[in-house]
Amino acid sequence: MGHKETIYEGILKGNMKAVEEAAKVGLAEGLTAAELLNEAMIPAMGEVGRLFEANEYYVPEMLIAARAMKAGLAILRPELVKEKVEPLGKVALGTVKGDLHDIGKNLVSIMVEGAGLEVIDLGVDVSPQAFVQAVQEGDDAIGLSALLTTTMPSMKGTIDALEEAGLRSRVRVLIGGAPVTQKYADEIGADGYGRDAAAAAALVKRLLNK
Ligand code: B1M
């Protein structure tokens, strides 16, 4: 089995060690981090989602798959963050209130950092008030991630809270996550929508005119 297949299978089975090992050896043998990510890790998580929907996987299987993916991402991280972080701007990233999915947000964090911006990771289950506080502390942009249709309204809640605090015009707001669309971004008055982590990084740079 090739390294990409080992990573794919390892994530599906939640075999953290196998994923770490195959990622290390794959990189050492000349596969790129982007290849391992886009051709093995992300498709594997897609399949985990499909199995969950088909009632073949349950939450525990999703959890160990996520743990294995995170272990693999930690190996790829230094390769993905190629440029050194320069003070081009400060971006606070978080998964919105009520939502605990953080793999996509972590990937956005890696790519935004790779684009030369400083990232403040607010973590998961981030309330509108916590985003407001980040802006008060001087962040130039905030990025909101949501993976559940039930938590997407918290994106609008965050924009409303920024308006109420009189801070909306001071900050660029970027949103993303599997159920999120450009249409939703337009509806709630976000400044931009990122389809994936690479698009998010390019967009945040553009929004900040860097
Ligand atoms: Co959950 N889960 N989950 N889950 N989970 C989904 C999202 C789901 C689609 C599965 C399914 O039914 N097919 C479904 C949501 C249905 C819906 O709302 N429409 C679901 C559900 C229902 C749930 C629970 C409610 C299950 C339960 O308890 N009954 C529960 C909710 C918990 C909570 O948050 N309150 C739950 C729990 C979990 C785990 C904790 C077990 C685990 C998360 C672990 C973790 O993240 N640490 C988990 C997982 C792993 C998934 C799936 C399988 C994979 C998500 C993932 O990591 N994808 C997911 C199914 C799926 O997505 N196919 C599913 C890989 C990641 C790289 O992609 O996050 O989409 P993604 O990020 C992409 C883009 O979306 C974008 O860039 C990223 C990479 O390019 N992006 C941004 C993301 N954020 C961005 C922000 C940006 C820009 C781009 O700007 C700021």
mmCIF file of N, CA, C and O in Angstrom, residues 24-93:
data_model
loop_
_atom_site.group_PDB
_atom_site.id
_atom_site.type_symbol
_atom_site.label_atom_id
_atom_site.label_comp_id
_atom_site.label_asym_id
_atom_site.label_seq_id
_atom_site.Cartn_x
_atom_site.Cartn_y
_atom_site.Cartn_z
ATOM 1 N N LYS A 24 5.129 11.067 7.751
ATOM 2 C CA LYS A 24 6.570 11.342 7.885
ATOM 3 C C LYS A 24 7.341 10.724 6.730
ATOM 4 O O LYS A 24 8.140 11.391 6.073
ATOM 5 N N VAL A 25 7.091 9.438 6.483
ATOM 6 C CA VAL A 25 7.844 8.730 5.443
ATOM 7 C C VAL A 25 7.490 9.300 4.060
ATOM 8 O O VAL A 25 8.370 9.501 3.222
ATOM 9 N N GLY A 26 6.203 9.583 3.866
ATOM 10 C CA GLY A 26 5.775 10.141 2.580
ATOM 11 C C GLY A 26 6.508 11.443 2.271
ATOM 12 O O GLY A 26 7.026 11.635 1.169
ATOM 13 N N LEU A 27 6.579 12.338 3.267
ATOM 14 C CA LEU A 27 7.282 13.619 3.065
ATOM 15 C C LEU A 27 8.761 13.367 2.789
ATOM 16 O O LEU A 27 9.346 13.956 1.874
ATOM 17 N N ALA A 28 9.343 12.446 3.576
ATOM 18 C CA ALA A 28 10.781 12.147 3.412
ATOM 19 C C ALA A 28 11.058 11.594 2.017
ATOM 20 O O ALA A 28 12.116 11.820 1.441
ATOM 21 N N GLU A 29 10.097 10.892 1.466
ATOM 22 C CA GLU A 29 10.291 10.304 0.134
ATOM 23 C C GLU A 29 9.881 11.248 -0.994
ATOM 24 O O GLU A 29 9.855 10.853 -2.151
ATOM 25 N N GLY A 30 9.501 12.471 -0.652
ATOM 26 C CA GLY A 30 9.285 13.471 -1.699
ATOM 27 C C GLY A 30 7.838 13.769 -2.058
ATOM 28 O O GLY A 30 7.575 14.583 -2.943
ATOM 29 N N LEU A 31 6.880 13.131 -1.376
ATOM 30 C CA LEU A 31 5.486 13.537 -1.625
ATOM 31 C C LEU A 31 5.308 14.915 -0.989
ATOM 32 O O LEU A 31 5.948 15.225 0.017
ATOM 33 N N THR A 32 4.445 15.743 -1.571
ATOM 34 C CA THR A 32 4.270 17.077 -0.978
ATOM 35 C C THR A 32 3.174 17.037 0.090
ATOM 36 O O THR A 32 2.285 16.173 0.063
ATOM 37 N N ALA A 33 3.263 18.009 1.014
ATOM 38 C CA ALA A 33 2.257 18.101 2.076
ATOM 39 C C ALA A 33 0.878 18.321 1.443
ATOM 40 O O ALA A 33 -0.121 17.762 1.907
ATOM 41 N N ALA A 34 0.827 19.124 0.380
ATOM 42 C CA ALA A 34 -0.462 19.417 -0.261
ATOM 43 C C ALA A 34 -1.076 18.143 -0.839
ATOM 44 O O ALA A 34 -2.283 17.914 -0.730
ATOM 45 N N GLU A 35 -0.220 17.295 -1.442
ATOM 46 C CA GLU A 35 -0.716 16.018 -1.987
ATOM 47 C C GLU A 35 -1.296 15.140 -0.874
ATOM 48 O O GLU A 35 -2.380 14.570 -1.022
ATOM 49 N N LEU A 36 -0.547 15.017 0.215
ATOM 50 C CA LEU A 36 -1.002 14.152 1.309
ATOM 51 C C LEU A 36 -2.314 14.683 1.894
ATOM 52 O O LEU A 36 -3.218 13.915 2.232
ATOM 53 N N LEU A 37 -2.405 16.009 1.973
ATOM 54 C CA LEU A 37 -3.601 16.620 2.531
ATOM 55 C C LEU A 37 -4.802 16.442 1.596
ATOM 56 O O LEU A 37 -5.853 15.938 2.000
ATOM 57 N N ASN A 38 -4.605 16.861 0.338
ATOM 58 C CA ASN A 38 -5.745 16.918 -0.589
ATOM 59 C C ASN A 38 -6.107 15.573 -1.210
ATOM 60 O O ASN A 38 -7.235 15.372 -1.638
ATOM 61 N N GLU A 39 -5.145 14.668 -1.277
ATOM 62 C CA GLU A 39 -5.441 13.396 -1.932
ATOM 63 C C GLU A 39 -5.628 12.249 -0.941
ATOM 64 O O GLU A 39 -5.970 11.151 -1.336
ATOM 65 N N ALA A 40 -5.359 12.481 0.333
ATOM 66 C CA ALA A 40 -5.557 11.405 1.312
ATOM 67 C C ALA A 40 -6.381 11.873 2.520
ATOM 68 O O ALA A 40 -7.449 11.336 2.800
ATOM 69 N N MET A 41 -5.896 12.914 3.207
ATOM 70 C CA MET A 41 -6.548 13.267 4.474
ATOM 71 C C MET A 41 -7.962 13.827 4.290
ATOM 72 O O MET A 41 -8.902 13.377 4.952
ATOM 73 N N ILE A 42 -8.106 14.824 3.418
ATOM 74 C CA ILE A 42 -9.430 15.436 3.253
ATOM 75 C C ILE A 42 -10.436 14.434 2.667
ATOM 76 O O ILE A 42 -11.548 14.298 3.188
ATOM 77 N N PRO A 43 -10.049 13.657 1.614
ATOM 78 C CA PRO A 43 -10.999 12.639 1.134
ATOM 79 C C PRO A 43 -11.371 11.625 2.225
ATOM 80 O O PRO A 43 -12.523 11.189 2.297
ATOM 81 N N ALA A 44 -10.420 11.278 3.088
ATOM 82 C CA ALA A 44 -10.737 10.311 4.159
ATOM 83 C C ALA A 44 -11.795 10.880 5.094
ATOM 84 O O ALA A 44 -12.751 10.182 5.469
ATOM 85 N N MET A 45 -11.673 12.167 5.454
ATOM 86 C CA MET A 45 -12.686 12.753 6.343
ATOM 87 C C MET A 45 -14.031 12.835 5.637
ATOM 88 O O MET A 45 -15.079 12.702 6.266
ATOM 89 N N GLY A 46 -14.004 13.046 4.320
ATOM 90 C CA GLY A 46 -15.250 13.054 3.548
ATOM 91 C C GLY A 46 -15.930 11.703 3.638
ATOM 92 O O GLY A 46 -17.158 11.604 3.826
ATOM 93 N N GLU A 47 -15.137 10.652 3.525
ATOM 94 C CA GLU A 47 -15.680 9.294 3.610
ATOM 95 C C GLU A 47 -16.206 9.011 5.027
ATOM 96 O O GLU A 47 -17.244 8.371 5.190
ATOM 97 N N VAL A 48 -15.514 9.516 6.035
ATOM 98 C CA VAL A 48 -15.999 9.346 7.415
ATOM 99 C C VAL A 48 -17.386 9.985 7.540
ATOM 100 O O VAL A 48 -18.313 9.386 8.111
ATOM 101 N N GLY A 49 -17.546 11.152 6.964
ATOM 102 C CA GLY A 49 -18.844 11.827 6.997
ATOM 103 C C GLY A 49 -19.912 11.009 6.298
ATOM 104 O O GLY A 49 -21.047 10.895 6.777
ATOM 105 N N ARG A 50 -19.529 10.412 5.160
ATOM 106 C CA ARG A 50 -20.490 9.593 4.408
ATOM 107 C C ARG A 50 -20.910 8.373 5.241
ATOM 108 O O ARG A 50 -22.089 8.046 5.329
ATOM 109 N N LEU A 51 -19.931 7.745 5.879
ATOM 110 C CA LEU A 51 -20.237 6.557 6.689
ATOM 111 C C LEU A 51 -21.123 6.914 7.885
ATOM 112 O O LEU A 51 -21.996 6.149 8.282
ATOM 113 N N PHE A 52 -20.894 8.125 8.432
ATOM 114 C CA PHE A 52 -21.703 8.578 9.564
ATOM 115 C C PHE A 52 -23.150 8.781 9.112
ATOM 116 O O PHE A 52 -24.096 8.348 9.772
ATOM 117 N N GLU A 53 -23.276 9.391 7.948
ATOM 118 C CA GLU A 53 -24.614 9.644 7.413
ATOM 119 C C GLU A 53 -25.341 8.333 7.127
ATOM 120 O O GLU A 53 -26.553 8.230 7.276
ATOM 121 N N ALA A 54 -24.575 7.315 6.704
ATOM 122 C CA ALA A 54 -25.151 6.008 6.374
ATOM 123 C C ALA A 54 -25.355 5.145 7.618
ATOM 124 O O ALA A 54 -25.666 3.952 7.507
ATOM 125 N N ASN A 55 -25.124 5.729 8.791
ATOM 126 C CA ASN A 55 -25.241 4.993 10.062
ATOM 127 C C ASN A 55 -24.289 3.814 10.168
ATOM 128 O O ASN A 55 -24.562 2.833 10.860
ATOM 129 N N GLU A 56 -23.157 3.908 9.452
ATOM 130 C CA GLU A 56 -22.156 2.841 9.584
ATOM 131 C C GLU A 56 -21.095 3.250 10.588
ATOM 132 O O GLU A 56 -20.410 2.420 11.160
ATOM 133 N N TYR A 57 -20.934 4.572 10.758
ATOM 134 C CA TYR A 57 -20.036 5.112 11.774
ATOM 135 C C TYR A 57 -20.893 5.899 12.759
ATOM 136 O O TYR A 57 -21.905 6.499 12.383
ATOM 137 N N TYR A 58 -20.433 5.932 14.012
ATOM 138 C CA TYR A 58 -21.105 6.732 15.031
ATOM 139 C C TYR A 58 -20.106 7.754 15.570
ATOM 140 O O TYR A 58 -18.962 7.817 15.106
ATOM 141 N N VAL A 59 -20.515 8.549 16.557
ATOM 142 C CA VAL A 59 -19.638 9.612 17.049
ATOM 143 C C VAL A 59 -18.257 9.097 17.477
ATOM 144 O O VAL A 59 -17.243 9.713 17.143
ATOM 145 N N PRO A 60 -18.149 7.967 18.191
ATOM 146 C CA PRO A 60 -16.798 7.522 18.589
ATOM 147 C C PRO A 60 -15.864 7.294 17.392
ATOM 148 O O PRO A 60 -14.686 7.656 17.450
ATOM 149 N N GLU A 61 -16.398 6.736 16.309
ATOM 150 C CA GLU A 61 -15.564 6.510 15.119
ATOM 151 C C GLU A 61 -15.146 7.853 14.506
ATOM 152 O O GLU A 61 -14.019 8.017 14.052
ATOM 153 N N MET A 62 -16.085 8.813 14.510
ATOM 154 C CA MET A 62 -15.743 10.145 13.970
ATOM 155 C C MET A 62 -14.634 10.774 14.809
ATOM 156 O O MET A 62 -13.732 11.414 14.290
ATOM 157 N N LEU A 63 -14.738 10.573 16.130
ATOM 158 C CA LEU A 63 -13.748 11.171 17.030
ATOM 159 C C LEU A 63 -12.358 10.605 16.817
ATOM 160 O O LEU A 63 -11.381 11.352 16.734
ATOM 161 N N ILE A 64 -12.260 9.274 16.706
ATOM 162 C CA ILE A 64 -10.905 8.713 16.549
ATOM 163 C C ILE A 64 -10.360 9.013 15.151
ATOM 164 O O ILE A 64 -9.160 9.198 14.980
ATOM 165 N N ALA A 65 -11.255 9.132 14.174
ATOM 166 C CA ALA A 65 -10.793 9.529 12.835
ATOM 167 C C ALA A 65 -10.238 10.952 12.900
ATOM 168 O O ALA A 65 -9.179 11.245 12.338
ATOM 169 N N ALA A 66 -10.957 11.825 13.615
ATOM 170 C CA ALA A 66 -10.506 13.220 13.733
ATOM 171 C C ALA A 66 -9.167 13.290 14.456
ATOM 172 O O ALA A 66 -8.286 14.067 14.083
ATOM 173 N N ARG A 67 -9.000 12.447 15.471
ATOM 174 C CA ARG A 67 -7.733 12.447 16.213
ATOM 175 C C ARG A 67 -6.586 12.020 15.298
ATOM 176 O O ARG A 67 -5.500 12.587 15.319
ATOM 177 N N ALA A 68 -6.840 11.009 14.466
ATOM 178 C CA ALA A 68 -5.805 10.543 13.543
ATOM 179 C C ALA A 68 -5.485 11.623 12.516
ATOM 180 O O ALA A 68 -4.321 11.861 12.177
ATOM 181 N N MET A 69 -6.523 12.311 12.032
ATOM 182 C CA MET A 69 -6.288 13.382 11.057
ATOM 183 C C MET A 69 -5.455 14.500 11.681
ATOM 184 O O MET A 69 -4.543 15.034 11.056
ATOM 185 N N LYS A 70 -5.771 14.843 12.927
ATOM 186 C CA LYS A 70 -5.021 15.912 13.594
ATOM 187 C C LYS A 70 -3.553 15.542 13.753
ATOM 188 O O LYS A 70 -2.669 16.382 13.606
ATOM 189 N N ALA A 71 -3.300 14.259 14.080
ATOM 190 C CA ALA A 71 -1.916 13.800 14.240
ATOM 191 C C ALA A 71 -1.177 13.943 12.907
ATOM 192 O O ALA A 71 -0.033 14.395 12.861
ATOM 193 N N GLY A 72 -1.848 13.601 11.812
ATOM 194 C CA GLY A 72 -1.236 13.723 10.491
ATOM 195 C C GLY A 72 -0.983 15.182 10.132
ATOM 196 O O GLY A 72 0.081 15.543 9.618
ATOM 197 N N LEU A 73 -1.972 16.041 10.447
ATOM 198 C CA LEU A 73 -1.834 17.479 10.143
ATOM 199 C C LEU A 73 -0.647 18.092 10.886
ATOM 200 O O LEU A 73 0.046 18.956 10.348
ATOM 201 N N ALA A 74 -0.427 17.610 12.108
ATOM 202 C CA ALA A 74 0.695 18.140 12.896
ATOM 203 C C ALA A 74 2.026 17.840 12.193
ATOM 204 O O ALA A 74 2.950 18.650 12.256
ATOM 205 N N ILE A 75 2.098 16.722 11.501
ATOM 206 C CA ILE A 75 3.328 16.385 10.752
ATOM 207 C C ILE A 75 3.449 17.305 9.524
ATOM 208 O O ILE A 75 4.529 17.750 9.172
ATOM 209 N N LEU A 76 2.321 17.588 8.872
ATOM 210 C CA LEU A 76 2.362 18.408 7.649
ATOM 211 C C LEU A 76 2.555 19.893 7.940
ATOM 212 O O LEU A 76 3.038 20.640 7.095
ATOM 213 N N ARG A 77 2.156 20.301 9.117
ATOM 214 C CA ARG A 77 2.105 21.726 9.448
ATOM 215 C C ARG A 77 3.371 22.513 9.071
ATOM 216 O O ARG A 77 3.283 23.535 8.385
ATOM 217 N N PRO A 78 4.583 22.050 9.486
ATOM 218 C CA PRO A 78 5.781 22.830 9.154
ATOM 219 C C PRO A 78 5.973 22.993 7.640
ATOM 220 O O PRO A 78 6.480 24.016 7.193
ATOM 221 N N GLU A 79 5.519 22.012 6.883
ATOM 222 C CA GLU A 79 5.649 22.096 5.424
ATOM 223 C C GLU A 79 4.641 23.081 4.846
ATOM 224 O O GLU A 79 4.921 23.778 3.876
ATOM 225 N N LEU A 80 3.446 23.102 5.434
ATOM 226 C CA LEU A 80 2.394 23.971 4.913
ATOM 227 C C LEU A 80 2.658 25.443 5.259
ATOM 228 O O LEU A 80 2.337 26.336 4.502
ATOM 229 N N VAL A 81 3.241 25.653 6.434
ATOM 230 C CA VAL A 81 3.574 27.031 6.843
ATOM 231 C C VAL A 81 4.992 27.307 6.361
ATOM 232 O O VAL A 81 5.936 27.186 7.119
ATOM 233 N N LYS A 82 5.114 27.641 5.089
ATOM 234 C CA LYS A 82 6.478 27.773 4.560
ATOM 235 C C LYS A 82 7.104 29.110 4.908
ATOM 236 O O LYS A 82 8.242 29.191 5.325
ATOM 237 N N GLU A 83 6.300 30.155 4.710
ATOM 238 C CA GLU A 83 6.870 31.476 4.975
ATOM 239 C C GLU A 83 6.901 31.743 6.468
ATOM 240 O O GLU A 83 6.066 31.257 7.205
ATOM 241 N N LYS A 84 7.833 32.537 6.870
ATOM 242 C CA LYS A 84 7.874 32.935 8.261
ATOM 243 C C LYS A 84 6.762 33.967 8.479
ATOM 244 O O LYS A 84 6.455 34.738 7.592
ATOM 245 N N VAL A 85 6.191 33.939 9.663
ATOM 246 C CA VAL A 85 5.115 34.903 9.908
ATOM 247 C C VAL A 85 5.669 36.317 10.023
ATOM 248 O O VAL A 85 6.584 36.575 10.792
ATOM 249 N N GLU A 86 5.148 37.195 9.206
ATOM 250 C CA GLU A 86 5.547 38.605 9.287
ATOM 251 C C GLU A 86 4.332 39.364 9.809
ATOM 252 O O GLU A 86 3.215 38.915 9.646
ATOM 253 N N PRO A 87 4.552 40.523 10.394
ATOM 254 C CA PRO A 87 3.402 41.241 10.943
ATOM 255 C C PRO A 87 2.582 41.946 9.860
ATOM 256 O O PRO A 87 2.508 43.166 9.804
ATOM 257 N N LEU A 88 1.973 41.162 8.976
ATOM 258 C CA LEU A 88 1.166 41.740 7.901
ATOM 259 C C LEU A 88 -0.235 42.093 8.375
ATOM 260 O O LEU A 88 -0.959 42.820 7.724
ATOM 261 N N GLY A 89 -0.624 41.520 9.497
ATOM 262 C CA GLY A 89 -1.966 41.752 10.012
ATOM 263 C C GLY A 89 -2.281 40.639 10.998
ATOM 264 O O GLY A 89 -1.593 39.622 11.029
ATOM 265 N N LYS A 90 -3.299 40.881 11.805
ATOM 266 C CA LYS A 90 -3.649 39.900 12.835
ATOM 267 C C LYS A 90 -5.064 39.390 12.588
ATOM 268 O O LYS A 90 -5.983 40.172 12.436
ATOM 269 N N VAL A 91 -5.195 38.073 12.554
ATOM 270 C CA VAL A 91 -6.489 37.461 12.270
ATOM 271 C C VAL A 91 -6.863 36.528 13.422
ATOM 272 O O VAL A 91 -6.083 35.653 13.780
ATOM 273 N N ALA A 92 -8.047 36.723 13.989
ATOM 274 C CA ALA A 92 -8.519 35.813 15.038
ATOM 275 C C ALA A 92 -9.462 34.799 14.403
ATOM 276 O O ALA A 92 -10.380 35.169 13.667
ATOM 277 N N LEU A 93 -9.208 33.526 14.650
ATOM 278 C CA LEU A 93 -10.032 32.469 14.069
ATOM 279 C C LEU A 93 -10.724 31.661 15.152
ATOM 280 O O LEU A 93 -10.127 31.381 16.190
#
